[in-house]
PDB file of C-alpha atoms in Angstrom:
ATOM      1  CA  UNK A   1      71.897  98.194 -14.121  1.00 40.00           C
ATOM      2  CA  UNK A   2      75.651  96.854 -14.868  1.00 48.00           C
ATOM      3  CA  UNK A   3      77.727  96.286 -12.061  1.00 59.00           C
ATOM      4  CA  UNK A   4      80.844  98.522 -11.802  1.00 58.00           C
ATOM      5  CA  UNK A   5      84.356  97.001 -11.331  1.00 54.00           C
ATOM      6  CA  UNK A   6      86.264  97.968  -7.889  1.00 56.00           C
ATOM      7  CA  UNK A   7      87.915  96.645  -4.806  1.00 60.00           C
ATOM      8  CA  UNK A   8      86.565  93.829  -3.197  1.00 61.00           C
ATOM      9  CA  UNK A   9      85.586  95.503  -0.017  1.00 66.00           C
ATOM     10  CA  UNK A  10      82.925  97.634  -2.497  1.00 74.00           C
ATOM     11  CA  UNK A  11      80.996  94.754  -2.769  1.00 78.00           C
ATOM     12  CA  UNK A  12      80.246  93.451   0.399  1.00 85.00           C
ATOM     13  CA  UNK A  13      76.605  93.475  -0.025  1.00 86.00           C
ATOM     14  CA  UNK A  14      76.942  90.163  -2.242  1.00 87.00           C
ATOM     15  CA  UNK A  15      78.396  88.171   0.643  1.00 90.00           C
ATOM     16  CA  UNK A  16      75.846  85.469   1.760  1.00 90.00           C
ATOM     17  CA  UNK A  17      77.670  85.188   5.233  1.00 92.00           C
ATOM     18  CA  UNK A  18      78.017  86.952   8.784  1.00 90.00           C
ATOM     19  CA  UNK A  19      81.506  85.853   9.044  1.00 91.00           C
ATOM     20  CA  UNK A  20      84.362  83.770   7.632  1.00 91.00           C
ATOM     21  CA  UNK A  21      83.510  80.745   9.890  1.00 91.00           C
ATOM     22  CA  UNK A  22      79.972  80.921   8.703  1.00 90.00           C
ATOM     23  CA  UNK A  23      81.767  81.079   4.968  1.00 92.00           C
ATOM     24  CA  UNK A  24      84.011  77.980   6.143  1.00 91.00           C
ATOM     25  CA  UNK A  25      81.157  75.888   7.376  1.00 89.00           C
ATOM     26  CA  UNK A  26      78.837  76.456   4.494  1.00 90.00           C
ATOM     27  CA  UNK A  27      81.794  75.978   1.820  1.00 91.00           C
ATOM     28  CA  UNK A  28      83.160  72.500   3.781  1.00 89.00           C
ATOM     29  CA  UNK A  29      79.252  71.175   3.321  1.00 88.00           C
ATOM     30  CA  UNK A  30      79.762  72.220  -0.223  1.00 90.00           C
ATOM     31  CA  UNK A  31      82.829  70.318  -0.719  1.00 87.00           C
ATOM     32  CA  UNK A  32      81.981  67.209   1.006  1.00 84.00           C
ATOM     33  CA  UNK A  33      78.390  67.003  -1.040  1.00 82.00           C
ATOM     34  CA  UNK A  34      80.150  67.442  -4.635  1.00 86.00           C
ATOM     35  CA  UNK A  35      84.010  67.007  -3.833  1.00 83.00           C
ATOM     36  CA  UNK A  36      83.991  63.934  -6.215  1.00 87.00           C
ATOM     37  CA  UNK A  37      81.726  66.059  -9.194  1.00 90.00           C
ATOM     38  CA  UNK A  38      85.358  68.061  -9.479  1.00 92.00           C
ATOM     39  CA  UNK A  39      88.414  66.906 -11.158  1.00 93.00           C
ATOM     40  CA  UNK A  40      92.058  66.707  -9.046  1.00 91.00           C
ATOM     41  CA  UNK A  41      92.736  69.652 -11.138  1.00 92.00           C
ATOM     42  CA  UNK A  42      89.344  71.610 -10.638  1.00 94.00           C
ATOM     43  CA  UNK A  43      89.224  71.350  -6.792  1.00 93.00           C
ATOM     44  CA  UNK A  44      92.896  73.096  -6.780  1.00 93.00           C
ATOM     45  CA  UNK A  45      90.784  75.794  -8.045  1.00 94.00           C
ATOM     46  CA  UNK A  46      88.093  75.542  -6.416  1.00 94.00           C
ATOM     47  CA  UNK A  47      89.922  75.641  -3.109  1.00 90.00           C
ATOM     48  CA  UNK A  48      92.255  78.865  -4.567  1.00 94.00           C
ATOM     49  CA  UNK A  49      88.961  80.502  -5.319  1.00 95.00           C
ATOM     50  CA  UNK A  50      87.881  79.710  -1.538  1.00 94.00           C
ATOM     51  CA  UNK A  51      91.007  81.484  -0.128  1.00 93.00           C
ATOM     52  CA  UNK A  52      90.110  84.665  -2.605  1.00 92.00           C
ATOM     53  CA  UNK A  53      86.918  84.789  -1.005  1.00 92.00           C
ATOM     54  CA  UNK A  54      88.437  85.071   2.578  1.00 91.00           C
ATOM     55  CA  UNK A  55      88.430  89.229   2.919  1.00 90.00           C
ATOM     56  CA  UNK A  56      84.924  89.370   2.228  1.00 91.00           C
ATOM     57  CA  UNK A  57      83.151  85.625   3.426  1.00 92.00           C
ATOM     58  CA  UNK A  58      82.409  84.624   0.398  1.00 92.00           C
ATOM     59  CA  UNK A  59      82.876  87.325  -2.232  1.00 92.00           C
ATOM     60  CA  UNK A  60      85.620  87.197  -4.764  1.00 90.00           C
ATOM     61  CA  UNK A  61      86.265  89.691  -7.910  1.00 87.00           C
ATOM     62  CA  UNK A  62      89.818  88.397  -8.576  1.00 88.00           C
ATOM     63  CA  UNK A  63      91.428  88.368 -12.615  1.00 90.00           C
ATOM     64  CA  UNK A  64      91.078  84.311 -13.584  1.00 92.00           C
ATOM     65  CA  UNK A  65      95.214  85.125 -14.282  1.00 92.00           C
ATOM     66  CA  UNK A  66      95.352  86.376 -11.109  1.00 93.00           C
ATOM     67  CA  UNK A  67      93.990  83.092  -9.384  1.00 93.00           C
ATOM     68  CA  UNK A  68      96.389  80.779 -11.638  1.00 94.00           C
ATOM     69  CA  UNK A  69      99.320  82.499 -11.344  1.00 93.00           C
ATOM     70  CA  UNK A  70      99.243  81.891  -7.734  1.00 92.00           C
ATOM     71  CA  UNK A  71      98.429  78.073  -7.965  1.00 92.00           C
ATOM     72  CA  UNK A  72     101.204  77.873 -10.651  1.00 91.00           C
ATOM     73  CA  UNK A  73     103.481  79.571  -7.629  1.00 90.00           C
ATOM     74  CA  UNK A  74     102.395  77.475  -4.998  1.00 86.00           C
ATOM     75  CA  UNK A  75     103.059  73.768  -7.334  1.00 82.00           C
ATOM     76  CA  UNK A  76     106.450  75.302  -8.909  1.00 80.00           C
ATOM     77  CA  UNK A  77     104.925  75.857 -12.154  1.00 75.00           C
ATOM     78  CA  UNK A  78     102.475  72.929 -12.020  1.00 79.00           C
ATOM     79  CA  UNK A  79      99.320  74.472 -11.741  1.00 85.00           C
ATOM     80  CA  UNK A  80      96.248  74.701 -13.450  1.00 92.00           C
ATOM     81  CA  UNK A  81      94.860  75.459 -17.112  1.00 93.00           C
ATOM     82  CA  UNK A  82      92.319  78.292 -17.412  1.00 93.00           C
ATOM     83  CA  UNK A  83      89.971  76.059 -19.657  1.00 94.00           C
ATOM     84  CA  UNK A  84      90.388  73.648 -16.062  1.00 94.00           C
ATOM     85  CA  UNK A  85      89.533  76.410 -13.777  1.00 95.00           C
ATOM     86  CA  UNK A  86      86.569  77.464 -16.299  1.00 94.00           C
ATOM     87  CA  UNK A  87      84.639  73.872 -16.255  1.00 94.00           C
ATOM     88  CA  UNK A  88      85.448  73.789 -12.600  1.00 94.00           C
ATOM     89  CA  UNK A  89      83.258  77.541 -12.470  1.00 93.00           C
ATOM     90  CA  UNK A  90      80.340  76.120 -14.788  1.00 93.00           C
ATOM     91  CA  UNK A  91      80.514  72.857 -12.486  1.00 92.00           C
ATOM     92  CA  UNK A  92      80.029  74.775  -9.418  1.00 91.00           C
ATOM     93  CA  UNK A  93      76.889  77.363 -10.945  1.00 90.00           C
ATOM     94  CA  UNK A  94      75.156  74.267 -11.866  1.00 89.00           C
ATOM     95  CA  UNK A  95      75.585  72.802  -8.483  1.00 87.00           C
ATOM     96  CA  UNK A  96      74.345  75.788  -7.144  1.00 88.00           C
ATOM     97  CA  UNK A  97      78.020  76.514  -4.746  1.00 92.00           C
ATOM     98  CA  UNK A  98      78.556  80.023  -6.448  1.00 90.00           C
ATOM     99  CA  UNK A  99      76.663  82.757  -8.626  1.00 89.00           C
ATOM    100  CA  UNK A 100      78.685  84.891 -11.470  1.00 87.00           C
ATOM    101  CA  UNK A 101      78.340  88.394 -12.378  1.00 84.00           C
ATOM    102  CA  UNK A 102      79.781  90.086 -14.978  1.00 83.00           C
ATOM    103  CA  UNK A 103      81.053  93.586 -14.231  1.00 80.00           C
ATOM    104  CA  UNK A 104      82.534  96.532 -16.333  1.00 77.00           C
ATOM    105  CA  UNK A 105      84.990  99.468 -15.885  1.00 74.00           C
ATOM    106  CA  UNK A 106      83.769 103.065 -16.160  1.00 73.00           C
ATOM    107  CA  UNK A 107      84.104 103.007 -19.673  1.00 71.00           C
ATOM    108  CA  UNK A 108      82.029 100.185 -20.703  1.00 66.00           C
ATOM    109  CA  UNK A 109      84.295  97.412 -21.601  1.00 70.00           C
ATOM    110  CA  UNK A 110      84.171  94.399 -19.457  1.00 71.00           C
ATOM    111  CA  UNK A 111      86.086  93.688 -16.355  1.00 74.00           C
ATOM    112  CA  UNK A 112      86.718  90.266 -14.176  1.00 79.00           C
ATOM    113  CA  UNK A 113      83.862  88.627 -13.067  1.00 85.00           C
ATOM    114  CA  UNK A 114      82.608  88.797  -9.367  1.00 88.00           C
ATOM    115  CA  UNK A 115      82.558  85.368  -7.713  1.00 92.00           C
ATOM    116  CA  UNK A 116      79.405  84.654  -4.626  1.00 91.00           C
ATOM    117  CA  UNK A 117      79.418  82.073  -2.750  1.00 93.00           C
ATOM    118  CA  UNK A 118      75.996  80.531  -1.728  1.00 91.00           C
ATOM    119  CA  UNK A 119      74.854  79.192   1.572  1.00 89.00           C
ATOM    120  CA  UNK A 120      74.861  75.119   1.942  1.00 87.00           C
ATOM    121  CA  UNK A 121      70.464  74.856   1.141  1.00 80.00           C
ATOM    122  CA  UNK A 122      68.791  73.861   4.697  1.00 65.00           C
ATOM    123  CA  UNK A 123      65.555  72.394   5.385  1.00 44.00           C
ATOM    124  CA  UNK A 124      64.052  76.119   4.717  1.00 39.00           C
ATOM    125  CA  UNK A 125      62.976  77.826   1.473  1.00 34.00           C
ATOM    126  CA  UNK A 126      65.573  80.913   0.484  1.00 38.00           C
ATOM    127  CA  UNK A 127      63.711  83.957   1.028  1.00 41.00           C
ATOM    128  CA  UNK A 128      62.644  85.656  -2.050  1.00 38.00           C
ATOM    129  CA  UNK A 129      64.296  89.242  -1.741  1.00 40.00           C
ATOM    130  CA  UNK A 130      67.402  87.281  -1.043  1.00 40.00           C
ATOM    131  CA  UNK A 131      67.223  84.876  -4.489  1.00 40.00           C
ATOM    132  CA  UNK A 132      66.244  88.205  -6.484  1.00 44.00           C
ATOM    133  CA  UNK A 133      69.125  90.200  -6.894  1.00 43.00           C
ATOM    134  CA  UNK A 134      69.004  93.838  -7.756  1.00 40.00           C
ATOM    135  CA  UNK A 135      71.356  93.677 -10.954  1.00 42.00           C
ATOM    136  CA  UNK A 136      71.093  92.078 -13.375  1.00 40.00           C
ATOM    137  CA  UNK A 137      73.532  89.330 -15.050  1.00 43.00           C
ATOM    138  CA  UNK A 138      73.699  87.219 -18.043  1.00 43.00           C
ATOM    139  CA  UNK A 139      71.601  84.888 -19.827  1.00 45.00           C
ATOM    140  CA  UNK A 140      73.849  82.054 -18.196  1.00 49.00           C
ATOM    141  CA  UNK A 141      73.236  82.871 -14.746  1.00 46.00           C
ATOM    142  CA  UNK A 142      69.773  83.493 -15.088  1.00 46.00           C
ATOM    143  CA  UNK A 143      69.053  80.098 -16.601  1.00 43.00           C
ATOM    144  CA  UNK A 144      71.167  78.633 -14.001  1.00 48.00           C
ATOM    145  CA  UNK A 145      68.796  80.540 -10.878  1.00 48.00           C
ATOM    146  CA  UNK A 146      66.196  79.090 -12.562  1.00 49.00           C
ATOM    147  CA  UNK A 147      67.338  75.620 -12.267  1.00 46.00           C
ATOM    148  CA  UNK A 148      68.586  75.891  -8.816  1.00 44.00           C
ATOM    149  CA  UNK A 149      65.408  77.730  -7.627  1.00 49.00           C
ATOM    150  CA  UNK A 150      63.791  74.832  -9.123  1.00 45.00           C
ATOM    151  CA  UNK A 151      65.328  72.299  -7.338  1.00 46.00           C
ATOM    152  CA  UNK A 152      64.727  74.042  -4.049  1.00 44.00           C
ATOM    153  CA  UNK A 153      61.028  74.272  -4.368  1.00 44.00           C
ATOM    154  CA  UNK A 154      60.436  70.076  -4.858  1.00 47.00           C
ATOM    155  CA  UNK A 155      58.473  69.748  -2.032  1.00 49.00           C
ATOM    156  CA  UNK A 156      58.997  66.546   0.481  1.00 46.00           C
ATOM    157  CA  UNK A 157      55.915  64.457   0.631  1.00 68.00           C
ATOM    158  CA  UNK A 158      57.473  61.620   2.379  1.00 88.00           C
ATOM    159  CA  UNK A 159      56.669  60.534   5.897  1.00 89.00           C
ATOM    160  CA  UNK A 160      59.862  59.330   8.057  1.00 90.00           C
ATOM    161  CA  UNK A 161      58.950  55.883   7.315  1.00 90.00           C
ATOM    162  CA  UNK A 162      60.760  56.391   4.131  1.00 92.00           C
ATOM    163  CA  UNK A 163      63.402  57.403   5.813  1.00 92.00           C
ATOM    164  CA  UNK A 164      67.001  56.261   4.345  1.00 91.00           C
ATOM    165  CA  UNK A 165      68.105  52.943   5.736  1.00 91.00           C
ATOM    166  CA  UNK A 166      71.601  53.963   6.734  1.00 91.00           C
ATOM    167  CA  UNK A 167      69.940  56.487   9.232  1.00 94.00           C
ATOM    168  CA  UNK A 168      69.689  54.821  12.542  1.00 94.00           C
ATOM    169  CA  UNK A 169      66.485  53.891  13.800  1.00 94.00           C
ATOM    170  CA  UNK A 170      66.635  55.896  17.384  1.00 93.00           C
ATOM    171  CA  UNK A 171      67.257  58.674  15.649  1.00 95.00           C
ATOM    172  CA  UNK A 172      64.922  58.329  13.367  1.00 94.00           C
ATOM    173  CA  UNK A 173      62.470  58.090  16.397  1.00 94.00           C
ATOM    174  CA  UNK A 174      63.530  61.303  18.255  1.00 94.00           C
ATOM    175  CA  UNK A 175      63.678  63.482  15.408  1.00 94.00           C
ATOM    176  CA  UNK A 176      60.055  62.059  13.975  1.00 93.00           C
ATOM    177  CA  UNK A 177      58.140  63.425  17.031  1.00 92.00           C
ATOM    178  CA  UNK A 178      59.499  66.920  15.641  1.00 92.00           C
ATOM    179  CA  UNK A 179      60.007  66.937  11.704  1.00 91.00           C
ATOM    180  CA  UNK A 180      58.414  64.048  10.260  1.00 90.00           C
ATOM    181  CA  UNK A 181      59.098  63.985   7.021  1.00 91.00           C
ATOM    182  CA  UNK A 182      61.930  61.865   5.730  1.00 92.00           C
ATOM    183  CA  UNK A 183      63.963  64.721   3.660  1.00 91.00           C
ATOM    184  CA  UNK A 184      64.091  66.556   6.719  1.00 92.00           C
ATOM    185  CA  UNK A 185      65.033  63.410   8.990  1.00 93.00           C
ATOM    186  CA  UNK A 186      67.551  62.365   6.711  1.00 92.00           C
ATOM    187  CA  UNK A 187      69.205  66.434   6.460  1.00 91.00           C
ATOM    188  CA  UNK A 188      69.622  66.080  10.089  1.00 93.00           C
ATOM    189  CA  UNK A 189      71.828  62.801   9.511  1.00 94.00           C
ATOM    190  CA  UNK A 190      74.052  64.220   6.894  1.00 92.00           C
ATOM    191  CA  UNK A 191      74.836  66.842   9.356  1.00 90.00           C
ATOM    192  CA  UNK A 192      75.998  64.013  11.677  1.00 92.00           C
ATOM    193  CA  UNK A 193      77.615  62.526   8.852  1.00 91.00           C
ATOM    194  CA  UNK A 194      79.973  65.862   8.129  1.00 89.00           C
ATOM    195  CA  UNK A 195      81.088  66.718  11.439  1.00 86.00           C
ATOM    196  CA  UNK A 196      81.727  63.075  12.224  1.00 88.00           C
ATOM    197  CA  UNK A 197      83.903  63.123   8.949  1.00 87.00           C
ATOM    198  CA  UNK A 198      85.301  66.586   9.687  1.00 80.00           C
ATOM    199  CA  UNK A 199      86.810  65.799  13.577  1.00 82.00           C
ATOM    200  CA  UNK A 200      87.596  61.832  12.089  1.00 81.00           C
ATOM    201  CA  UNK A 201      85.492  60.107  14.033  1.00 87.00           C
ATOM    202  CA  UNK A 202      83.140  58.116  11.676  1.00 85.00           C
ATOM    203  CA  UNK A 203      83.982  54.623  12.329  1.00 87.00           C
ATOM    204  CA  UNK A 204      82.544  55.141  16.280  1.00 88.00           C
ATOM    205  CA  UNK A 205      79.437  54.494  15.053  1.00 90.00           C
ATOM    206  CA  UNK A 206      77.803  54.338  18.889  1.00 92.00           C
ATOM    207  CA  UNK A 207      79.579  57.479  20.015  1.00 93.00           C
ATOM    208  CA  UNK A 208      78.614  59.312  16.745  1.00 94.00           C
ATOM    209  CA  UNK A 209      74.353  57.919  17.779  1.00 94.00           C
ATOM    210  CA  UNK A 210      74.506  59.105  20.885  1.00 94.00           C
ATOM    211  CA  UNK A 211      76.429  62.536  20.303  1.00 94.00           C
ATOM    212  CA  UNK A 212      73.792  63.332  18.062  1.00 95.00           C
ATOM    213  CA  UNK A 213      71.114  62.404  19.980  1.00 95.00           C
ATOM    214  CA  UNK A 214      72.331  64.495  22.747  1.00 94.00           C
ATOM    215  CA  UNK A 215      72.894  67.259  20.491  1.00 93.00           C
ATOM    216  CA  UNK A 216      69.021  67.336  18.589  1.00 95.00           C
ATOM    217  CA  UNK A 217      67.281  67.497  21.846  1.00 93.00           C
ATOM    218  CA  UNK A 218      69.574  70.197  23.167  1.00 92.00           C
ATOM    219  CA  UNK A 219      67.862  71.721  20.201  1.00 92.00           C
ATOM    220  CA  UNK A 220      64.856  71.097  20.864  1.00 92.00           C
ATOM    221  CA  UNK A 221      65.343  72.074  24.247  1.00 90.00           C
ATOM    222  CA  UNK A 222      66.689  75.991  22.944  1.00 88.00           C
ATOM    223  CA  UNK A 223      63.900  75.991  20.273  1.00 89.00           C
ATOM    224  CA  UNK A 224      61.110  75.200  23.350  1.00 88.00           C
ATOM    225  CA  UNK A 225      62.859  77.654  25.633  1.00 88.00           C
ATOM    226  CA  UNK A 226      63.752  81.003  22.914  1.00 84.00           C
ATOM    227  CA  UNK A 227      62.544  81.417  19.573  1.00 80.00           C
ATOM    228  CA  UNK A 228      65.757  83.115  18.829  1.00 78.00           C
ATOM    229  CA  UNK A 229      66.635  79.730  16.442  1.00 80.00           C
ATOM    230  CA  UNK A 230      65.772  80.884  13.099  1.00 80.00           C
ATOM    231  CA  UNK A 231      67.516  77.916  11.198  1.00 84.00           C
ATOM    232  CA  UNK A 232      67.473  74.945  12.714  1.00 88.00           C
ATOM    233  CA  UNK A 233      69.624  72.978  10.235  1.00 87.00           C
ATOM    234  CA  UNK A 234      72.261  75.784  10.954  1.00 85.00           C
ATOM    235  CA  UNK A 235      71.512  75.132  14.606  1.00 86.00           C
ATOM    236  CA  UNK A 236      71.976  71.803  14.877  1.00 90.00           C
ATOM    237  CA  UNK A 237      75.342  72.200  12.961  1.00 87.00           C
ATOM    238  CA  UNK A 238      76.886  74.745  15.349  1.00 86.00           C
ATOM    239  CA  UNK A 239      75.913  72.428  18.250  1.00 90.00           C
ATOM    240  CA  UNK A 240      77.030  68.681  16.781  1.00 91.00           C
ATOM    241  CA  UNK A 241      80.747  70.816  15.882  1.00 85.00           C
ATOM    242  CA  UNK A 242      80.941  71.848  19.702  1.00 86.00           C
ATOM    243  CA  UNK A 243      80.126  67.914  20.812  1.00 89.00           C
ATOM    244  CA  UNK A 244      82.278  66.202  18.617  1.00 89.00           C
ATOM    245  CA  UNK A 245      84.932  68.956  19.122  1.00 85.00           C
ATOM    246  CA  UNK A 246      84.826  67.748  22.719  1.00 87.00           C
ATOM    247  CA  UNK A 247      84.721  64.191  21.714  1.00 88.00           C
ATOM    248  CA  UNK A 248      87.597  64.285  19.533  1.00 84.00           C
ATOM    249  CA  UNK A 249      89.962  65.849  21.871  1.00 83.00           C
ATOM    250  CA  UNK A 250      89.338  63.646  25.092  1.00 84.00           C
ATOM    251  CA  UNK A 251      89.988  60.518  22.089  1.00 82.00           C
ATOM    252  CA  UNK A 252      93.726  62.355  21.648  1.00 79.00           C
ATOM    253  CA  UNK A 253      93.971  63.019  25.556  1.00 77.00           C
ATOM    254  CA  UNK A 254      93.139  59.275  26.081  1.00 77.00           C
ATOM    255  CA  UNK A 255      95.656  58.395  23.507  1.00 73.00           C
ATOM    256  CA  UNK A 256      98.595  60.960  24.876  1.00 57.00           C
ATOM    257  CA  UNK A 257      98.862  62.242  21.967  1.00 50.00           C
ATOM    258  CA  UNK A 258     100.287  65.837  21.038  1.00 47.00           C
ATOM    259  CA  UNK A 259      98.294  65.863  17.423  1.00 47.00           C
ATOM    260  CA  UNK A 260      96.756  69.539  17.174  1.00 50.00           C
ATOM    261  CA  UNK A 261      93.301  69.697  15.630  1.00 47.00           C
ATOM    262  CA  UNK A 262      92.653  72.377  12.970  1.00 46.00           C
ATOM    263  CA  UNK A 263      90.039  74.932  13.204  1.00 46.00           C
ATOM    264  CA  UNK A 264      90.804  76.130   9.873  1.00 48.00           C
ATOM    265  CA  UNK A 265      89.163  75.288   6.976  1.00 47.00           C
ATOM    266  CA  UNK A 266      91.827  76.012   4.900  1.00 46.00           C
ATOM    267  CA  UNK A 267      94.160  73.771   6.439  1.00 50.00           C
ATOM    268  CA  UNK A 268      91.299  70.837   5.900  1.00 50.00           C
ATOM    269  CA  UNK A 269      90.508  71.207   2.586  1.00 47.00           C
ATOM    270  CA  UNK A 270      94.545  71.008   1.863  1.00 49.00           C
ATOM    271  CA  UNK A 271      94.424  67.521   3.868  1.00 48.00           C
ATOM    272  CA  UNK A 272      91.657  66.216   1.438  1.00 46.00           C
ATOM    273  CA  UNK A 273      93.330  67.499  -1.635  1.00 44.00           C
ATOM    274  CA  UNK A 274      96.687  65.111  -0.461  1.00 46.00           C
ATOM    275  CA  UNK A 275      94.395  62.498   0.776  1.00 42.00           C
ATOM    276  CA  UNK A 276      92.884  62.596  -2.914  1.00 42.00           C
ATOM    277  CA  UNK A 277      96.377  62.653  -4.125  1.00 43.00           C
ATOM    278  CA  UNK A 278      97.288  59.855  -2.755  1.00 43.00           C
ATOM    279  CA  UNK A 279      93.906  57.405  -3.480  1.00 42.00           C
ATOM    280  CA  UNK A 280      93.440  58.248  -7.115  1.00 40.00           C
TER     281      UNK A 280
END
């Protein structure tokens, strides 16, 4: 069965995501796991396909002309190639960051392709009605499932002992008594790792310990008490961004600072794309 060209709003049931700040914090893990795969010239479009995909979290059926012309507005006629924003596309299938369908107008002929964004991979298999769509796509995308589904199906044999070095040792030792193998343990870091990043804290390397110890037995305290936590990567995300939230503003207050903190993702992924200006 092809899939028919429309409005964006007709294709809703492609969106991966409850909401846009579900979209935001999956597509920031993206970017901070393969923001130095892209090019300076493929994350412009990259991050111009992220704003596309704002009306419906995730989803994006925009014209490829339509995306540049508005980068090419934005940098006064300094924007992007379409061969650029093509590699950048096939970069982020094989990484896994989007799926591609092909659609088609009513009277056969073939229409711009419909953008989906996938969810940042937890600790937890994707279920299998989820991974198999009912339409069917091209020979591309289909190889390219197949070599993401692969890669989400290596099992983790490890025990924490193998654990990464740069994790800290008490936290190694909390979250062992609970998920003991070291892939697991060290998935639980990186999620320390990005929100430290994200709220610029990652140089307070005792704060950062002890906010996240703090923050993995208040979920293991919820998961004891409910069984309402389904994903516990996704969890422990939501309540690390609350902590360091709170962390980072009583650093400004202590500093008498006025210096807003963003809550848009937007707005951060513009800071890294000047940052990256400005150290390559």
């Amino acid at each position: 069965m092809s899939i028919k060209s429309g409005n964006t709003e007709e294709f809703k049931q492609f969106s991966q995501f409850s909401s846009l700040q579900e979209f935001n914090q999956h597509t920031e893990m993206w970017l901070l796991e393969h923001k130095y795969d892209f090019t300076k010239g493929e994350l412009v479009g990259l991050k111009r396909l992220v704003r596309f995909a704002a009306k419906v979290p995730g989803v994006c059926n925009a014209k490829i002309g339509t995306i540049l012309k508005s980068i090419h507005a934005q940098y006064d006629d300094n924007g992007i190639s379409r061969s650029t924003f093509k590699r950048m596309i096939l970069k982020a299938m094989e990484f896994g960051i989007i799926t591609v369908f092909e659609t088609e107008r009513k009277n056969g002929s073939q229409s711009s392709n419909l953008y989906q964004f996938n969810r940042f991979p937890s600790n937890e298999l994707p279920k299998e009605e989820k991974m198999n769509h009912q339409y069917k796509t091209s020979n591309l995308i289909k190889t390219n499932n197949q070599k993401i589904n692969k890669r989400y199906e290596e099992p983790s044999t490890l025990d924490y002992s193998y654990v990464s070095s740069t994790v800290p040792h008490p936290f190694v030792q909390l979250v062992k008594c609970f998920f003991s193998d070291a892939k697991t343990i060290e998935e639980y870091w990186h999620m320390v790792q990005i929100t430290a990043f994200r709220f610029e804290c990652t140089n307070d390397t005792e704060d950062i310990l002890d906010i996240s110890i703090q923050a993995f037995r208040q979920l293991i305290g919820k998961i004891k008490r409910t069984n309402l936590v389904k994903n516990t990567i996704a969890y422990f995300y939501g309540i690390l961004n609350n902590k360091f939230m709170k962390y980072y503003l009583e650093q400004v207050s202590a500093m008498e600072t006025t210096t807003p903190i963003s809550h848009s993702f937007i707005d951060g992924i513009d800071a890294e794309w000047d940052w990256l200006q400005l150290n390559e």
